Coordinates of C-alpha atoms and ligand atoms in Angstrom, one line a residue:
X1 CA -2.7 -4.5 -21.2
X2 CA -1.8 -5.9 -18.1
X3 CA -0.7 -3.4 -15.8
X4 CA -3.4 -0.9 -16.3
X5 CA -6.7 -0.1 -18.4
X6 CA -7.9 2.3 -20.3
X7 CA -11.3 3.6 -21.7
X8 CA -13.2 6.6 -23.0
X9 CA -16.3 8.1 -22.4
X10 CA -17.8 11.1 -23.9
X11 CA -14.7 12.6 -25.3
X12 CA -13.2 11.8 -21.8
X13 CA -10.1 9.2 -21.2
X14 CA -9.9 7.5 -18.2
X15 CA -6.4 5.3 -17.5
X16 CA -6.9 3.1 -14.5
X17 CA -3.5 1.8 -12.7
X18 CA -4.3 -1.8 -12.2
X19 CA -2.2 -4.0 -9.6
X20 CA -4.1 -3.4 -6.5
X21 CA -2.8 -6.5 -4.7
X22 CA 1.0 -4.1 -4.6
X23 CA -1.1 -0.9 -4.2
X24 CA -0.6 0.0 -7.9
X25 CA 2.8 0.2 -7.4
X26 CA 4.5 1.4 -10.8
X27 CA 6.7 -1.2 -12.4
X28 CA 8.2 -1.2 -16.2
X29 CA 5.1 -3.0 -17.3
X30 CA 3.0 -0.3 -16.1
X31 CA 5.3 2.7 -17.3
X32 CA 5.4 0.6 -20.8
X33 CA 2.2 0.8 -20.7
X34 CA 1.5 4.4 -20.0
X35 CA 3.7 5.4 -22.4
X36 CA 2.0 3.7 -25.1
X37 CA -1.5 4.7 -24.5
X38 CA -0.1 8.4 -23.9
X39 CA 1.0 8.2 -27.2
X40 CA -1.7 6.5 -28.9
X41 CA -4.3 9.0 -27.7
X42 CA -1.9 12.2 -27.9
X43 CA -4.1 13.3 -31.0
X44 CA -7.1 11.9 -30.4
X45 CA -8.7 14.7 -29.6
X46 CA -10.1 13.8 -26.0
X47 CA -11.3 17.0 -23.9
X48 CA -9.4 15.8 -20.8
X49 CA -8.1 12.3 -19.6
X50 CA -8.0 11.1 -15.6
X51 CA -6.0 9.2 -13.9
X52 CA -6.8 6.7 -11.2
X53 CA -6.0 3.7 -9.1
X54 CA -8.2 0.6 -9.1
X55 CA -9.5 -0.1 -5.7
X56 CA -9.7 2.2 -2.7
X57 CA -6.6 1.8 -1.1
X58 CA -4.1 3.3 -3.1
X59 CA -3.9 5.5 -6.4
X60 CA -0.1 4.1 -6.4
X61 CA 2.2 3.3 -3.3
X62 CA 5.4 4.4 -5.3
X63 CA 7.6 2.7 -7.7
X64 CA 8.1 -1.0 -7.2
X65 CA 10.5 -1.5 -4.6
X66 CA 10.6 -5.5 -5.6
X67 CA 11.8 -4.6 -8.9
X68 CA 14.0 -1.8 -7.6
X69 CA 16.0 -4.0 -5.5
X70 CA 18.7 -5.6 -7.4
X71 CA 19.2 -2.0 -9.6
X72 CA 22.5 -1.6 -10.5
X73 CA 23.3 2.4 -10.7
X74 CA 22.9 1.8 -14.5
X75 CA 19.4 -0.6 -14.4
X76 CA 18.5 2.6 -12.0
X77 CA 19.8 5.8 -14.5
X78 CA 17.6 3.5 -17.5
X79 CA 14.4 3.5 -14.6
X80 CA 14.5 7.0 -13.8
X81 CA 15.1 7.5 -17.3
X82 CA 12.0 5.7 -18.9
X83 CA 9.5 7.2 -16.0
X84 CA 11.0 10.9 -16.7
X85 CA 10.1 10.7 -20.1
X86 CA 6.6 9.2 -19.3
X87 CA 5.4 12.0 -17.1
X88 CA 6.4 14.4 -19.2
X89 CA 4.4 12.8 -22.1
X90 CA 1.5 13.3 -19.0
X91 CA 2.6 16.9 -17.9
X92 CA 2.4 17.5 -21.7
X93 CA -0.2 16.3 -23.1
X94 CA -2.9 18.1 -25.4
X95 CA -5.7 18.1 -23.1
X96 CA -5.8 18.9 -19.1
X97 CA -5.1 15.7 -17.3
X98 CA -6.9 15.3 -13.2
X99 CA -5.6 12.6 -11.0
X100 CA -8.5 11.5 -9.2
X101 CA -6.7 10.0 -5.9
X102 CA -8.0 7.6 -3.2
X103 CA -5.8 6.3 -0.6
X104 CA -1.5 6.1 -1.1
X105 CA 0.0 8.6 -3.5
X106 CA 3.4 7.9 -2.3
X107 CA 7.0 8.2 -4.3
X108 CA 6.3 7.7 -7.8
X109 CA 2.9 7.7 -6.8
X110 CA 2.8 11.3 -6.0
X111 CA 5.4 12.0 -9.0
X112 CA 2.7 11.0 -11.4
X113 CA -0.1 12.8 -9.5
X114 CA 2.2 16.0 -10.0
X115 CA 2.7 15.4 -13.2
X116 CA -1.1 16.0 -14.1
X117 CA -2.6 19.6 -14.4
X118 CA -5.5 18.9 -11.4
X119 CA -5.1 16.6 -8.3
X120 CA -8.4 15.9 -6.9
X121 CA -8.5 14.0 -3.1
X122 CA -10.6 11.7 -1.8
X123 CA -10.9 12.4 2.4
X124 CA -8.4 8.9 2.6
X125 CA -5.7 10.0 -0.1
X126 CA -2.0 9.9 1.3
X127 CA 0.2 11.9 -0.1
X128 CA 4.5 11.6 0.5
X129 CA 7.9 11.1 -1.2
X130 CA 9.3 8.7 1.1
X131 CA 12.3 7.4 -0.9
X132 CA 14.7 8.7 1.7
X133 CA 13.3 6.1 3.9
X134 CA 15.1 3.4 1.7
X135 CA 17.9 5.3 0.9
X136 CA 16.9 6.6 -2.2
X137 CA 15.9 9.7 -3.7
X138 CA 12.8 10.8 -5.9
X139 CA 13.3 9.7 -9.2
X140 CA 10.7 10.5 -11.4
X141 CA 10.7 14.0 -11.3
X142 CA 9.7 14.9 -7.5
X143 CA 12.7 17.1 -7.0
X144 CA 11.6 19.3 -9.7
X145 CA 7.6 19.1 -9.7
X146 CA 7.1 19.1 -5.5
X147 CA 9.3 21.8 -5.7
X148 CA 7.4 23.6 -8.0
X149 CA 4.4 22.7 -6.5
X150 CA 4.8 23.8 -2.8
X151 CA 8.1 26.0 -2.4
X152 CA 12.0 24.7 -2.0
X153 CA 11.4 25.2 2.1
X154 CA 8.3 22.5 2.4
X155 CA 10.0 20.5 -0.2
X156 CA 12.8 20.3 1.1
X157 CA 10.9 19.2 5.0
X158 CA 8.9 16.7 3.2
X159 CA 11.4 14.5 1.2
X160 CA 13.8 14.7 3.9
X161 CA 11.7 13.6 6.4
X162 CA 10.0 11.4 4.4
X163 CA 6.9 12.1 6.1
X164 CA 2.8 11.4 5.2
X165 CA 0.4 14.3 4.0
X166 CA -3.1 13.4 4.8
X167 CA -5.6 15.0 2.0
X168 CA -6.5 18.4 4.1
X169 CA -2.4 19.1 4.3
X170 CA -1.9 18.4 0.8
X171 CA -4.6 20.9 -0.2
X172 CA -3.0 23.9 1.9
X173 CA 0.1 22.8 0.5
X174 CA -0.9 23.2 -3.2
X175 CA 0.0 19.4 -4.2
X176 CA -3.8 18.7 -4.7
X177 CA -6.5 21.2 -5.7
X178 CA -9.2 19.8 -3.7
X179 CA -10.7 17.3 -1.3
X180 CA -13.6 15.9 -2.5
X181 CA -15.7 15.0 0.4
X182 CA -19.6 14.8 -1.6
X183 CA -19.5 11.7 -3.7
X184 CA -17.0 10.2 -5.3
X185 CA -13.4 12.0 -6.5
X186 CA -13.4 10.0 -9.8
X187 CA -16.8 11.4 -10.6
X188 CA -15.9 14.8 -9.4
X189 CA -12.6 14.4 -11.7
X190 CA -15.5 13.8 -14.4
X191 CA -17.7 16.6 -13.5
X192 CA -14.4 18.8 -13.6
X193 CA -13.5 17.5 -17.0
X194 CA -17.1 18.5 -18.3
X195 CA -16.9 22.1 -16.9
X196 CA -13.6 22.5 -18.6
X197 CA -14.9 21.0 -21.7
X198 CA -17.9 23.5 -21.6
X199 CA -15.4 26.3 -23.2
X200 CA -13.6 26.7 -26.3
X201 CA -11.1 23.5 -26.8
X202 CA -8.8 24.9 -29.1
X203 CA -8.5 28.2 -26.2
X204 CA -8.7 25.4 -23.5
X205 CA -5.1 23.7 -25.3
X206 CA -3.5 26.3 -25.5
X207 CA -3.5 27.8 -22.6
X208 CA -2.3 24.9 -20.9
X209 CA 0.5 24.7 -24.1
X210 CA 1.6 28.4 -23.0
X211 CA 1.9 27.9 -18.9
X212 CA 3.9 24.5 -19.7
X213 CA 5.9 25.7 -22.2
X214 CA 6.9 28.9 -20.7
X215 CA 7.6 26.5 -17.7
X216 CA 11.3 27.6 -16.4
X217 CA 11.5 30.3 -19.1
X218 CA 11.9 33.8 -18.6
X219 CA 8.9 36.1 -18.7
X220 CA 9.8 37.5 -21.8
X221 CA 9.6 34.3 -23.9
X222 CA 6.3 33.4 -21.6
X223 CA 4.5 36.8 -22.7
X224 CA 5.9 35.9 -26.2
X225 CA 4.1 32.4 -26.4
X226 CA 0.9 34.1 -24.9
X227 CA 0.9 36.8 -27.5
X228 CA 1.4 34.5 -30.8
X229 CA -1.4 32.4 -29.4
X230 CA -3.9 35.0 -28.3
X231 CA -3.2 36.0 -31.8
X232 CA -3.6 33.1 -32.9
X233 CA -7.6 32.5 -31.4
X234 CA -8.5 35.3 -34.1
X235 CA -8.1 32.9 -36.6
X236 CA -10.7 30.8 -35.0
X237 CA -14.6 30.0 -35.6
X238 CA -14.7 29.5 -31.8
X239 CA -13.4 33.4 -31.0
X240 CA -15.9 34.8 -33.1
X241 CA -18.9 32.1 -31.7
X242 CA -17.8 33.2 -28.4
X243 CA -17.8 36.8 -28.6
X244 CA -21.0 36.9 -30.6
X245 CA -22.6 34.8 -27.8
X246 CA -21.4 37.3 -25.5
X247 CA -22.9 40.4 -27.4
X248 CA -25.9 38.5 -28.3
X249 CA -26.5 37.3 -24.7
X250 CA -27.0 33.5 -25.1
X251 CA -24.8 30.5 -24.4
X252 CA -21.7 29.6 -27.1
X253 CA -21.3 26.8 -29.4
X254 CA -18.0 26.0 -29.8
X255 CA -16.9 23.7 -32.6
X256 CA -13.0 23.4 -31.6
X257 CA -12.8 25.4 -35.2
Ligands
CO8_301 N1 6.5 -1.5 -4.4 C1 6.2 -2.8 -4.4 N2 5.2 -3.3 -3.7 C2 4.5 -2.5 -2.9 C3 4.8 -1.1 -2.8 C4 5.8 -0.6 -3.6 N3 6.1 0.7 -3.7 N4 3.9 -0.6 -1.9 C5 3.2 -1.6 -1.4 N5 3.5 -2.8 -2.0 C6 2.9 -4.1 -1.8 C7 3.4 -4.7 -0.5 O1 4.7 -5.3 -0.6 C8 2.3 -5.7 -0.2 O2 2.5 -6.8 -1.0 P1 2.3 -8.3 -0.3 O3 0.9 -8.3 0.1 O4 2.7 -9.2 -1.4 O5 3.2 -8.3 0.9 C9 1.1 -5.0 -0.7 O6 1.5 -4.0 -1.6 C10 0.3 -4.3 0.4 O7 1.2 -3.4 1.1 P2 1.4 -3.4 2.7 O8 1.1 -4.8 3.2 O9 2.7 -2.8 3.0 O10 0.1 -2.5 3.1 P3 0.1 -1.6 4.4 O11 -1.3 -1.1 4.5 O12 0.6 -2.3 5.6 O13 1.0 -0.3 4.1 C11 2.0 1.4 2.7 C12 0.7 0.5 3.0 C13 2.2 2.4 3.9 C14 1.7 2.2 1.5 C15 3.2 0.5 2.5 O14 2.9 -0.5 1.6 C16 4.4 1.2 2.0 O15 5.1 1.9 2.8 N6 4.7 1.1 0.7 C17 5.9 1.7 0.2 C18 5.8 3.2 0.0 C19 7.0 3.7 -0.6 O16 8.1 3.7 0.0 N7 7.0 4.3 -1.8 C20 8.1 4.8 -2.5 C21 8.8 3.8 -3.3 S1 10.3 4.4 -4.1 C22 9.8 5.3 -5.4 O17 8.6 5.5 -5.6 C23 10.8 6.0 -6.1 C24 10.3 6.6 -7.5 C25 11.4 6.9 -8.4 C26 12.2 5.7 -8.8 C27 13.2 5.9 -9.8 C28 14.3 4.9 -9.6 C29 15.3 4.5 -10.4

């Protein structure tokens, strides 16, 4: 691949955005890209998956205005398009995803930081949906997800001003869980992975399953999906390891039976 990288580690995936000279900006090659390894390692089984950007400066400065240029309204529906569907393969996927963020999150940038589960920030990340700035709007799902994220008011402020959220901000604001400031946030990302990984995967899916599926539903149909899938653990080696555990006061070992 050309645009990015991707390994694993202990169970763990780790997708690395790689065109630090443009600040991991996000071009076709690299959405191409994601797409394909999202898809390849959709059943693979991995306890969570992290996102980063190579080098320190940015986890991704936005889509890649170069390319954007010359969009005709159709070249730009297609774009918007193809990176939709991408981040919802990420918002989506089995296991809980972290962006691990140092430097410029910015546009697309921060899209596809939203579009994970966790967003963890190092003291430098940069967080903003500047698109207004060049006359454009979010595209890749920021209306919806920032929304979401922080309230229609604050928004609303921030991607019509276009303006910068320094790492503290972003944390008050709920785009990013944490700052890191011990160490390093890709290691942190890890050591989040590991305490996740710690409890009973097949109860670790699907609760993420039920909060994104019930995701713009109506309570009803959300309690409904929690219901059939609490039901649903009692069918499991894992819930009756677990319990047992409990009663028999030692640790659990889950199988992900
Ligand atoms: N696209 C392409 N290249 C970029 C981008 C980008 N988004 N960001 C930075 N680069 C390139 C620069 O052109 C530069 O390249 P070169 O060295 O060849 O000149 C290199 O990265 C380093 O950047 P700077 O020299 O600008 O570095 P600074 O430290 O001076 O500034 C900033 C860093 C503040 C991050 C600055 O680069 C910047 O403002 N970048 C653009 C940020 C931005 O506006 N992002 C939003 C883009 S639009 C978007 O994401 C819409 C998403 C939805 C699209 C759907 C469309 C259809």
């Amino acid at each position: 691949m050309e645009a990015l990288t991707f390994e694993h580690t202990d169970g763990i995936g780790f997708i690395t955005l790689n065109r630090p000279k443009a600040l991991n900006a996000l071009n076709s090659t690299m959405l191409n890209e994601l797409a394909h390894v999202l898809s390849e390692v959709r059943g693979a089984g991995l306890s969570a998956l992290i996102l980063t950007g190579s080098g320190d400066r940015a986890f991704a400065a936005g889509a890649d205005i170069a390319e954007m240029l010359d969009f005709s309204a159709q070249d730009a529906e297609a774009f918007s398009a193809g990176g939709q569907g991408v981040f919802e393969l990420l918002e989506s996927f089995p296991a809980p995803t972290i962006a691990a963020v140092k430097g410029f999150a910015l546009g697309g940038g921060c899209e596809l930081a939203m579009a994970c589960d966790f967003v963890l920030a190092s003291p430098t990340a940069v967080f903003g949906q500047p698109e207004v700035k060049l006359g454009v709007i979010p595209g890749f799902g920021g209306t919806q997800r920032l929304a979401r994220r922080v309230g229609r008011q604050r928004a609303l402020e921030l991607m019509l001003t276009g303006r910068n959220v320094k790492a503290e901000e972003a944390v008050a604001l709920g785009i990013a869980l944490e700052v890191v400031t011990e160490g390093d946030v890709v290691e942190a990302a890890r050591t989040l992975a590991g305490r996740i990984a710690r409890n009973g995967p097949a109860a670790v899916r699907w609760i993420k399953a039920v909060v994104h599926e019930s995701e713009g539903k109506d309570a009803a149909s959300g309690m409904a999906a929690e219901r059939a899938h609490f039901a649903l653990c009692f069918s499991t080696n894992d819930q009756k390891e677990g319990m047992a555990a409990f009663i028999e006061k030692r640790r659990a070992t889950f199988t992900g039976l």
